[in-house]
C-alpha cells in the first residue's frame, strides 16, 4: 500500500532527493530572486500507482482573499513536470525544460494553495492548457506546519488518456523537474523557481516467483543432461 498522508511513517524509510532551483530569467516577466533554492522529494510506487512527497520551506502561507490581502496577492503553488511521451533512451531529445515546446509537450501536475490540484499540458510556458476535470486522475493533499509545506501527488501508473498523460514505465529513465511559486515574493505565472530535467527511474526488482522459476529451469536442464548422459552410458 502506498502512503496516503504526508505524515505516514513509511516515508521515513525512503531516501530524500534534493533538487536545486533557480529563477526563471529566460521569458518576461522574469524572476531574478526566487524564494526557494531547493525542493526535497521522495517517491514510491507499486504495481498500480505512484506517489510523490514534495517538501519546501516558506515562512508565509499565501492564498488570495486571505486576512492580509497586501501580502497575499498571489497564491503559493508547486508543480511536477514530465514529458507527455517518455524518450526512448536517456540521451534522446526531451521537451524544452521551460514547459515544453511546439513539438514536444509536457504533462504538469500543479498544486495551488487556493485552487487545489489540477493537471495541465503545455507546449511552452505561454501555451498551457488545463485538462478537463473529468480527465484528471491525480489526487493529493498538503499540510503547512512551522514554515514548511508538505505536498503529496498520487496517480495511477497508466491512464486512458495517452495523448495528454504520461504513462509510467519501469526500468526507463523518465525526465522529471519541478516548479515552486511563493505568493509572498510576488511569484506567479512565469515568475517562478524551477529546476532543470533530472531522471526518475522506477526500478522493477526481481520477484520471488521469477527466482523460483529460474531455479526450476536450471534444475530441469541439469536433470535433462543427467538423463542424456545416463542413456549414452547404457548404449556404449
PDB file of C-alpha atoms in Angstrom:
ATOM      1  CA  UNK A   1       0.000   0.000   0.000  1.00  0.00           C
ATOM      2  CA  UNK A   2       1.230   3.485  -0.832  1.00  0.00           C
ATOM      3  CA  UNK A   3       1.345   6.219   1.833  1.00  0.00           C
ATOM      4  CA  UNK A   4      -1.819   8.308   1.814  1.00  0.00           C
ATOM      5  CA  UNK A   5      -0.745  11.213   4.042  1.00  0.00           C
ATOM      6  CA  UNK A   6       2.337  13.414   4.321  1.00  0.00           C
ATOM      7  CA  UNK A   7       2.967  12.138   7.860  1.00  0.00           C
ATOM      8  CA  UNK A   8       2.725   8.427   7.100  1.00  0.00           C
ATOM      9  CA  UNK A   9       5.661   6.743   8.939  1.00  0.00           C
ATOM     10  CA  UNK A  10       6.524   4.788   5.787  1.00  0.00           C
ATOM     11  CA  UNK A  11       8.031   7.964   4.301  1.00  0.00           C
ATOM     12  CA  UNK A  12      10.814   7.705   6.888  1.00  0.00           C
ATOM     13  CA  UNK A  13      12.059   4.536   5.175  1.00  0.00           C
ATOM     14  CA  UNK A  14      12.744   6.298   1.862  1.00  0.00           C
ATOM     15  CA  UNK A  15      15.638   8.466   0.785  1.00  0.00           C
ATOM     16  CA  UNK A  16      15.153  12.207   0.320  1.00  0.00           C
ATOM     17  CA  UNK A  17      16.281  13.656  -3.012  1.00  0.00           C
ATOM     18  CA  UNK A  18      17.322  17.312  -3.081  1.00  0.00           C
ATOM     19  CA  UNK A  19      16.780  19.302  -6.286  1.00  0.00           C
ATOM     20  CA  UNK A  20      18.333  22.729  -6.860  1.00  0.00           C
ATOM     21  CA  UNK A  21      16.092  25.537  -8.094  1.00  0.00           C
ATOM     22  CA  UNK A  22      16.894  28.779  -9.913  1.00  0.00           C
ATOM     23  CA  UNK A  23      14.940  31.797 -11.075  1.00  0.00           C
ATOM     24  CA  UNK A  24      13.184  31.858 -14.428  1.00  0.00           C
ATOM     25  CA  UNK A  25      15.159  34.504 -16.353  1.00  0.00           C
ATOM     26  CA  UNK A  26      14.525  33.443 -19.941  1.00  0.00           C
ATOM     27  CA  UNK A  27      10.995  34.774 -20.547  1.00  0.00           C
ATOM     28  CA  UNK A  28       9.395  38.081 -19.492  1.00  0.00           C
ATOM     29  CA  UNK A  29       8.314  38.724 -16.795  1.00  0.00           C
ATOM     30  CA  UNK A  30      11.369  37.179 -15.143  1.00  0.00           C
ATOM     31  CA  UNK A  31      12.143  36.157 -11.569  1.00  0.00           C
ATOM     32  CA  UNK A  32      15.706  37.017 -10.582  1.00  0.00           C
ATOM     33  CA  UNK A  33      15.348  36.442  -6.834  1.00  0.00           C
ATOM     34  CA  UNK A  34      13.119  33.419  -6.134  1.00  0.00           C
ATOM     35  CA  UNK A  35      12.472  32.493  -2.515  1.00  0.00           C
ATOM     36  CA  UNK A  36      13.393  28.841  -2.831  1.00  0.00           C
ATOM     37  CA  UNK A  37      16.726  27.293  -3.708  1.00  0.00           C
ATOM     38  CA  UNK A  38      15.735  23.682  -3.100  1.00  0.00           C
ATOM     39  CA  UNK A  39      12.806  21.283  -3.151  1.00  0.00           C
ATOM     40  CA  UNK A  40      13.008  17.943  -1.340  1.00  0.00           C
ATOM     41  CA  UNK A  41      11.336  14.935  -2.938  1.00  0.00           C
ATOM     42  CA  UNK A  42      10.547  11.322  -2.098  1.00  0.00           C
ATOM     43  CA  UNK A  43       8.654   8.866  -4.292  1.00  0.00           C
ATOM     44  CA  UNK A  44       7.367   5.311  -4.086  1.00  0.00           C
ATOM     45  CA  UNK A  45       5.355   3.133  -6.468  1.00  0.00           C
ATOM     46  CA  UNK A  46       3.680  -0.251  -6.648  1.00  0.00           C
ATOM     47  CA  UNK A  47       2.116  -2.220  -9.488  1.00  0.00           C
ATOM     48  CA  UNK A  48      -0.765   0.228  -9.801  1.00  0.00           C
ATOM     49  CA  UNK A  49       0.194   3.768  -8.814  1.00  0.00           C
ATOM     50  CA  UNK A  50       2.954   6.194  -7.869  1.00  0.00           C
ATOM     51  CA  UNK A  51       3.118   8.767  -5.064  1.00  0.00           C
ATOM     52  CA  UNK A  52       5.397  11.790  -4.650  1.00  0.00           C
ATOM     53  CA  UNK A  53       6.087  13.763  -1.482  1.00  0.00           C
ATOM     54  CA  UNK A  54       7.380  17.319  -2.018  1.00  0.00           C
ATOM     55  CA  UNK A  55       8.698  19.491   0.824  1.00  0.00           C
ATOM     56  CA  UNK A  56       9.937  23.078   0.764  1.00  0.00           C
ATOM     57  CA  UNK A  57      10.391  25.991   3.138  1.00  0.00           C
ATOM     58  CA  UNK A  58       8.127  29.032   3.062  1.00  0.00           C
ATOM     59  CA  UNK A  59       7.857  31.425   6.002  1.00  0.00           C
ATOM     60  CA  UNK A  60       4.412  32.618   4.878  1.00  0.00           C
ATOM     61  CA  UNK A  61       1.323  30.695   3.831  1.00  0.00           C
ATOM     62  CA  UNK A  62      -0.244  32.652   0.999  1.00  0.00           C
ATOM     63  CA  UNK A  63      -3.589  32.377  -0.712  1.00  0.00           C
ATOM     64  CA  UNK A  64      -5.676  35.148  -2.344  1.00  0.00           C
ATOM     65  CA  UNK A  65      -8.516  36.630  -0.317  1.00  0.00           C
ATOM     66  CA  UNK A  66      -6.851  35.803   2.985  1.00  0.00           C
ATOM     67  CA  UNK A  67      -6.917  38.087   6.012  1.00  0.00           C
ATOM     68  CA  UNK A  68      -3.920  40.091   4.786  1.00  0.00           C
ATOM     69  CA  UNK A  69      -4.617  40.905   1.124  1.00  0.00           C
ATOM     70  CA  UNK A  70      -1.473  43.002   0.736  1.00  0.00           C
ATOM     71  CA  UNK A  71       0.891  40.121   1.439  1.00  0.00           C
ATOM     72  CA  UNK A  72      -1.318  37.553  -0.271  1.00  0.00           C
ATOM     73  CA  UNK A  73      -1.695  38.938  -3.780  1.00  0.00           C
ATOM     74  CA  UNK A  74      -0.619  35.631  -5.278  1.00  0.00           C
ATOM     75  CA  UNK A  75      -1.101  32.054  -4.190  1.00  0.00           C
ATOM     76  CA  UNK A  76       1.651  29.655  -3.172  1.00  0.00           C
ATOM     77  CA  UNK A  77       1.954  26.859  -5.712  1.00  0.00           C
ATOM     78  CA  UNK A  78       4.082  23.922  -6.839  1.00  0.00           C
ATOM     79  CA  UNK A  79       4.257  21.631  -9.858  1.00  0.00           C
ATOM     80  CA  UNK A  80       5.920  18.473 -11.124  1.00  0.00           C
ATOM     81  CA  UNK A  81       6.733  18.340 -14.833  1.00  0.00           C
ATOM     82  CA  UNK A  82       7.024  15.254 -17.046  1.00  0.00           C
ATOM     83  CA  UNK A  83       7.235  14.777 -20.813  1.00  0.00           C
ATOM     84  CA  UNK A  84       3.959  13.521 -22.232  1.00  0.00           C
ATOM     85  CA  UNK A  85       5.916  10.795 -24.017  1.00  0.00           C
ATOM     86  CA  UNK A  86       8.920   9.173 -22.342  1.00  0.00           C
ATOM     87  CA  UNK A  87      12.054   9.430 -24.536  1.00  0.00           C
ATOM     88  CA  UNK A  88      13.216   6.105 -25.901  1.00  0.00           C
ATOM     89  CA  UNK A  89      16.684   6.470 -24.353  1.00  0.00           C
ATOM     90  CA  UNK A  90      18.286   8.575 -21.624  1.00  0.00           C
ATOM     91  CA  UNK A  91      20.101  10.672 -24.248  1.00  0.00           C
ATOM     92  CA  UNK A  92      17.123  11.142 -26.584  1.00  0.00           C
ATOM     93  CA  UNK A  93      15.669  14.611 -27.087  1.00  0.00           C
ATOM     94  CA  UNK A  94      13.489  15.898 -24.247  1.00  0.00           C
ATOM     95  CA  UNK A  95      10.913  18.696 -24.292  1.00  0.00           C
ATOM     96  CA  UNK A  96      12.319  22.133 -23.503  1.00  0.00           C
ATOM     97  CA  UNK A  97      12.636  22.272 -19.709  1.00  0.00           C
ATOM     98  CA  UNK A  98      10.624  25.529 -19.599  1.00  0.00           C
ATOM     99  CA  UNK A  99       7.271  23.756 -20.042  1.00  0.00           C
ATOM    100  CA  UNK A 100       7.971  22.177 -23.401  1.00  0.00           C
ATOM    101  CA  UNK A 101       7.977  23.465 -26.948  1.00  0.00           C
ATOM    102  CA  UNK A 102       5.802  23.316 -30.071  1.00  0.00           C
ATOM    103  CA  UNK A 103       6.708  19.732 -30.973  1.00  0.00           C
ATOM    104  CA  UNK A 104       7.353  18.142 -27.576  1.00  0.00           C
ATOM    105  CA  UNK A 105       4.788  18.850 -24.877  1.00  0.00           C
ATOM    106  CA  UNK A 106       4.803  18.282 -21.131  1.00  0.00           C
ATOM    107  CA  UNK A 107       2.369  16.990 -18.546  1.00  0.00           C
ATOM    108  CA  UNK A 108       2.175  19.237 -15.469  1.00  0.00           C
ATOM    109  CA  UNK A 109       0.838  18.196 -12.071  1.00  0.00           C
ATOM    110  CA  UNK A 110       0.104  21.518 -10.380  1.00  0.00           C
ATOM    111  CA  UNK A 111      -0.987  22.365  -6.859  1.00  0.00           C
ATOM    112  CA  UNK A 112      -2.240  25.827  -5.961  1.00  0.00           C
ATOM    113  CA  UNK A 113      -2.932  26.962  -2.388  1.00  0.00           C
ATOM    114  CA  UNK A 114      -6.322  28.298  -3.457  1.00  0.00           C
ATOM    115  CA  UNK A 115      -7.304  26.127  -6.432  1.00  0.00           C
ATOM    116  CA  UNK A 116      -6.001  22.772  -5.182  1.00  0.00           C
ATOM    117  CA  UNK A 117      -4.606  20.142  -7.554  1.00  0.00           C
ATOM    118  CA  UNK A 118      -5.110  20.233 -11.298  1.00  0.00           C
ATOM    119  CA  UNK A 119      -3.447  18.750 -14.353  1.00  0.00           C
ATOM    120  CA  UNK A 120      -2.230  20.683 -17.371  1.00  0.00           C
ATOM    121  CA  UNK A 121      -0.480  20.228 -20.675  1.00  0.00           C
ATOM    122  CA  UNK A 122       1.962  22.773 -22.031  1.00  0.00           C
ATOM    123  CA  UNK A 123       3.795  23.337 -25.297  1.00  0.00           C
ATOM    124  CA  UNK A 124       5.697  26.348 -23.958  1.00  0.00           C
ATOM    125  CA  UNK A 125       5.444  28.433 -20.794  1.00  0.00           C
ATOM    126  CA  UNK A 126       2.924  30.698 -22.551  1.00  0.00           C
ATOM    127  CA  UNK A 127       0.942  27.789 -24.003  1.00  0.00           C
ATOM    128  CA  UNK A 128      -0.566  25.995 -21.015  1.00  0.00           C
ATOM    129  CA  UNK A 129      -3.940  24.287 -21.180  1.00  0.00           C
ATOM    130  CA  UNK A 130      -5.769  22.777 -18.187  1.00  0.00           C
ATOM    131  CA  UNK A 131      -7.211  19.323 -18.710  1.00  0.00           C
ATOM    132  CA  UNK A 132     -10.920  18.746 -18.370  1.00  0.00           C
ATOM    133  CA  UNK A 133     -11.895  17.842 -14.805  1.00  0.00           C
ATOM    134  CA  UNK A 134     -13.334  14.508 -15.889  1.00  0.00           C
ATOM    135  CA  UNK A 135      -9.964  13.630 -17.460  1.00  0.00           C
ATOM    136  CA  UNK A 136      -7.859  14.350 -14.378  1.00  0.00           C
ATOM    137  CA  UNK A 137      -6.625  11.359 -12.390  1.00  0.00           C
ATOM    138  CA  UNK A 138      -4.294  12.981  -9.836  1.00  0.00           C
ATOM    139  CA  UNK A 139      -5.109  13.114  -6.149  1.00  0.00           C
ATOM    140  CA  UNK A 140      -3.242  14.709  -3.295  1.00  0.00           C
ATOM    141  CA  UNK A 141      -3.157  16.664  -0.074  1.00  0.00           C
ATOM    142  CA  UNK A 142      -0.897  19.078   1.776  1.00  0.00           C
ATOM    143  CA  UNK A 143      -0.051  20.446   5.209  1.00  0.00           C
ATOM    144  CA  UNK A 144       1.686  23.657   6.216  1.00  0.00           C
ATOM    145  CA  UNK A 145       3.461  23.489   9.577  1.00  0.00           C
ATOM    146  CA  UNK A 146       6.195  25.670  11.063  1.00  0.00           C
ATOM    147  CA  UNK A 147       7.093  27.373   7.811  1.00  0.00           C
ATOM    148  CA  UNK A 148       7.244  24.221   5.718  1.00  0.00           C
ATOM    149  CA  UNK A 149       4.954  22.809   3.059  1.00  0.00           C
ATOM    150  CA  UNK A 150       4.481  19.072   2.605  1.00  0.00           C
ATOM    151  CA  UNK A 151       2.567  18.042  -0.506  1.00  0.00           C
ATOM    152  CA  UNK A 152       1.507  14.658  -1.883  1.00  0.00           C
ATOM    153  CA  UNK A 153       0.694  13.814  -5.500  1.00  0.00           C
ATOM    154  CA  UNK A 154      -0.740  10.376  -6.304  1.00  0.00           C
ATOM    155  CA  UNK A 155      -1.708   8.939  -9.698  1.00  0.00           C
ATOM    156  CA  UNK A 156      -2.153   5.538 -11.373  1.00  0.00           C
ATOM    157  CA  UNK A 157       0.900   4.476 -13.378  1.00  0.00           C
ATOM    158  CA  UNK A 158      -1.163   4.457 -16.557  1.00  0.00           C
ATOM    159  CA  UNK A 159      -4.328   6.226 -17.672  1.00  0.00           C
ATOM    160  CA  UNK A 160      -6.715   6.027 -20.598  1.00  0.00           C
ATOM    161  CA  UNK A 161      -5.504   9.410 -21.915  1.00  0.00           C
ATOM    162  CA  UNK A 162      -2.343   8.526 -23.860  1.00  0.00           C
ATOM    163  CA  UNK A 163      -2.493  11.824 -25.720  1.00  0.00           C
ATOM    164  CA  UNK A 164      -2.103  14.085 -22.675  1.00  0.00           C
ATOM    165  CA  UNK A 165      -0.911  11.979 -19.717  1.00  0.00           C
ATOM    166  CA  UNK A 166       2.500  10.485 -19.127  1.00  0.00           C
ATOM    167  CA  UNK A 167       2.313   6.676 -18.961  1.00  0.00           C
ATOM    168  CA  UNK A 168       4.854   5.463 -16.407  1.00  0.00           C
ATOM    169  CA  UNK A 169       7.056   2.511 -17.299  1.00  0.00           C
ATOM    170  CA  UNK A 170       9.535   0.559 -15.206  1.00  0.00           C
ATOM    171  CA  UNK A 171      13.261   0.354 -15.946  1.00  0.00           C
ATOM    172  CA  UNK A 172      13.246   3.527 -18.046  1.00  0.00           C
ATOM    173  CA  UNK A 173      14.804   6.932 -17.468  1.00  0.00           C
ATOM    174  CA  UNK A 174      11.858   9.335 -17.105  1.00  0.00           C
ATOM    175  CA  UNK A 175      12.606  13.081 -17.204  1.00  0.00           C
ATOM    176  CA  UNK A 176      11.224  14.977 -14.212  1.00  0.00           C
ATOM    177  CA  UNK A 177      11.519  18.579 -12.997  1.00  0.00           C
ATOM    178  CA  UNK A 178       9.896  20.946 -10.506  1.00  0.00           C
ATOM    179  CA  UNK A 179       8.419  24.443 -10.137  1.00  0.00           C
ATOM    180  CA  UNK A 180       7.683  26.486  -6.987  1.00  0.00           C
ATOM    181  CA  UNK A 181       5.828  29.793  -6.613  1.00  0.00           C
ATOM    182  CA  UNK A 182       5.907  31.896  -3.427  1.00  0.00           C
ATOM    183  CA  UNK A 183       2.990  34.313  -3.351  1.00  0.00           C
ATOM    184  CA  UNK A 184       4.629  36.470  -0.698  1.00  0.00           C
ATOM    185  CA  UNK A 185       7.502  37.112  -3.127  1.00  0.00           C
ATOM    186  CA  UNK A 186       5.124  38.088  -5.959  1.00  0.00           C
ATOM    187  CA  UNK A 187       5.870  34.831  -7.760  1.00  0.00           C
ATOM    188  CA  UNK A 188       3.190  33.860 -10.267  1.00  0.00           C
ATOM    189  CA  UNK A 189       2.957  32.502 -13.823  1.00  0.00           C
ATOM    190  CA  UNK A 190       6.405  32.951 -15.461  1.00  0.00           C
ATOM    191  CA  UNK A 191       7.892  34.405 -12.242  1.00  0.00           C
ATOM    192  CA  UNK A 192       8.853  31.077 -10.712  1.00  0.00           C
ATOM    193  CA  UNK A 193      11.662  28.997  -9.252  1.00  0.00           C
ATOM    194  CA  UNK A 194      12.366  25.892 -11.330  1.00  0.00           C
ATOM    195  CA  UNK A 195      14.765  23.010 -11.806  1.00  0.00           C
ATOM    196  CA  UNK A 196      16.307  21.506 -14.903  1.00  0.00           C
ATOM    197  CA  UNK A 197      15.460  17.986 -16.035  1.00  0.00           C
ATOM    198  CA  UNK A 198      16.528  15.107 -13.800  1.00  0.00           C
ATOM    199  CA  UNK A 199      15.707  11.423 -14.242  1.00  0.00           C
ATOM    200  CA  UNK A 200      13.150   9.312 -12.426  1.00  0.00           C
ATOM    201  CA  UNK A 201      13.811   5.563 -12.617  1.00  0.00           C
ATOM    202  CA  UNK A 202      11.164   3.068 -11.484  1.00  0.00           C
ATOM    203  CA  UNK A 203      13.228   0.004 -10.748  1.00  0.00           C
ATOM    204  CA  UNK A 204      11.426  -3.268 -11.312  1.00  0.00           C
ATOM    205  CA  UNK A 205      13.003  -5.726  -8.898  1.00  0.00           C
ATOM    206  CA  UNK A 206      13.023  -9.480  -9.425  1.00  0.00           C
ATOM    207  CA  UNK A 207      10.199 -11.200  -7.602  1.00  0.00           C
ATOM    208  CA  UNK A 208      10.363 -14.462  -5.697  1.00  0.00           C
ATOM    209  CA  UNK A 209       8.341 -16.137  -8.445  1.00  0.00           C
ATOM    210  CA  UNK A 210      10.978 -15.257 -11.030  1.00  0.00           C
ATOM    211  CA  UNK A 211      13.758 -16.609  -8.828  1.00  0.00           C
ATOM    212  CA  UNK A 212      11.857 -19.850  -8.238  1.00  0.00           C
ATOM    213  CA  UNK A 213      11.186 -20.160 -11.974  1.00  0.00           C
ATOM    214  CA  UNK A 214      14.901 -19.696 -12.699  1.00  0.00           C
ATOM    215  CA  UNK A 215      15.802 -22.402 -10.177  1.00  0.00           C
ATOM    216  CA  UNK A 216      13.245 -24.818 -11.647  1.00  0.00           C
ATOM    217  CA  UNK A 217      14.530 -24.208 -15.170  1.00  0.00           C
ATOM    218  CA  UNK A 218      18.117 -24.723 -14.021  1.00  0.00           C
ATOM    219  CA  UNK A 219      17.286 -27.986 -12.229  1.00  0.00           C
ATOM    220  CA  UNK A 220      15.336 -29.189 -15.259  1.00  0.00           C
ATOM    221  CA  UNK A 221      18.354 -28.598 -17.503  1.00  0.00           C
ATOM    222  CA  UNK A 222      20.627 -30.465 -15.078  1.00  0.00           C
ATOM    223  CA  UNK A 223      18.136 -33.356 -14.896  1.00  0.00           C
ATOM    224  CA  UNK A 224      17.862 -33.478 -18.686  1.00  0.00           C
ATOM    225  CA  UNK A 225      21.633 -33.583 -19.040  1.00  0.00           C
ATOM    226  CA  UNK A 226      21.816 -36.376 -16.456  1.00  0.00           C
ATOM    227  CA  UNK A 227      19.216 -38.424 -18.386  1.00  0.00           C
ATOM    228  CA  UNK A 228      21.100 -37.930 -21.667  1.00  0.00           C
ATOM    229  CA  UNK A 229      24.412 -38.952 -20.093  1.00  0.00           C
ATOM    230  CA  UNK A 230      22.761 -41.987 -18.458  1.00  0.00           C
ATOM    231  CA  UNK A 231      21.243 -43.149 -21.748  1.00  0.00           C
ATOM    232  CA  UNK A 232      24.512 -42.659 -23.614  1.00  0.00           C
ATOM    233  CA  UNK A 233      26.375 -44.654 -20.968  1.00  0.00           C
ATOM    234  CA  UNK A 234      23.864 -47.539 -21.273  1.00  0.00           C
ATOM    235  CA  UNK A 235      24.206 -47.755 -25.032  1.00  0.00           C
ATOM    236  CA  UNK A 236      28.016 -47.621 -25.082  1.00  0.00           C
TER     237      UNK A 236
END
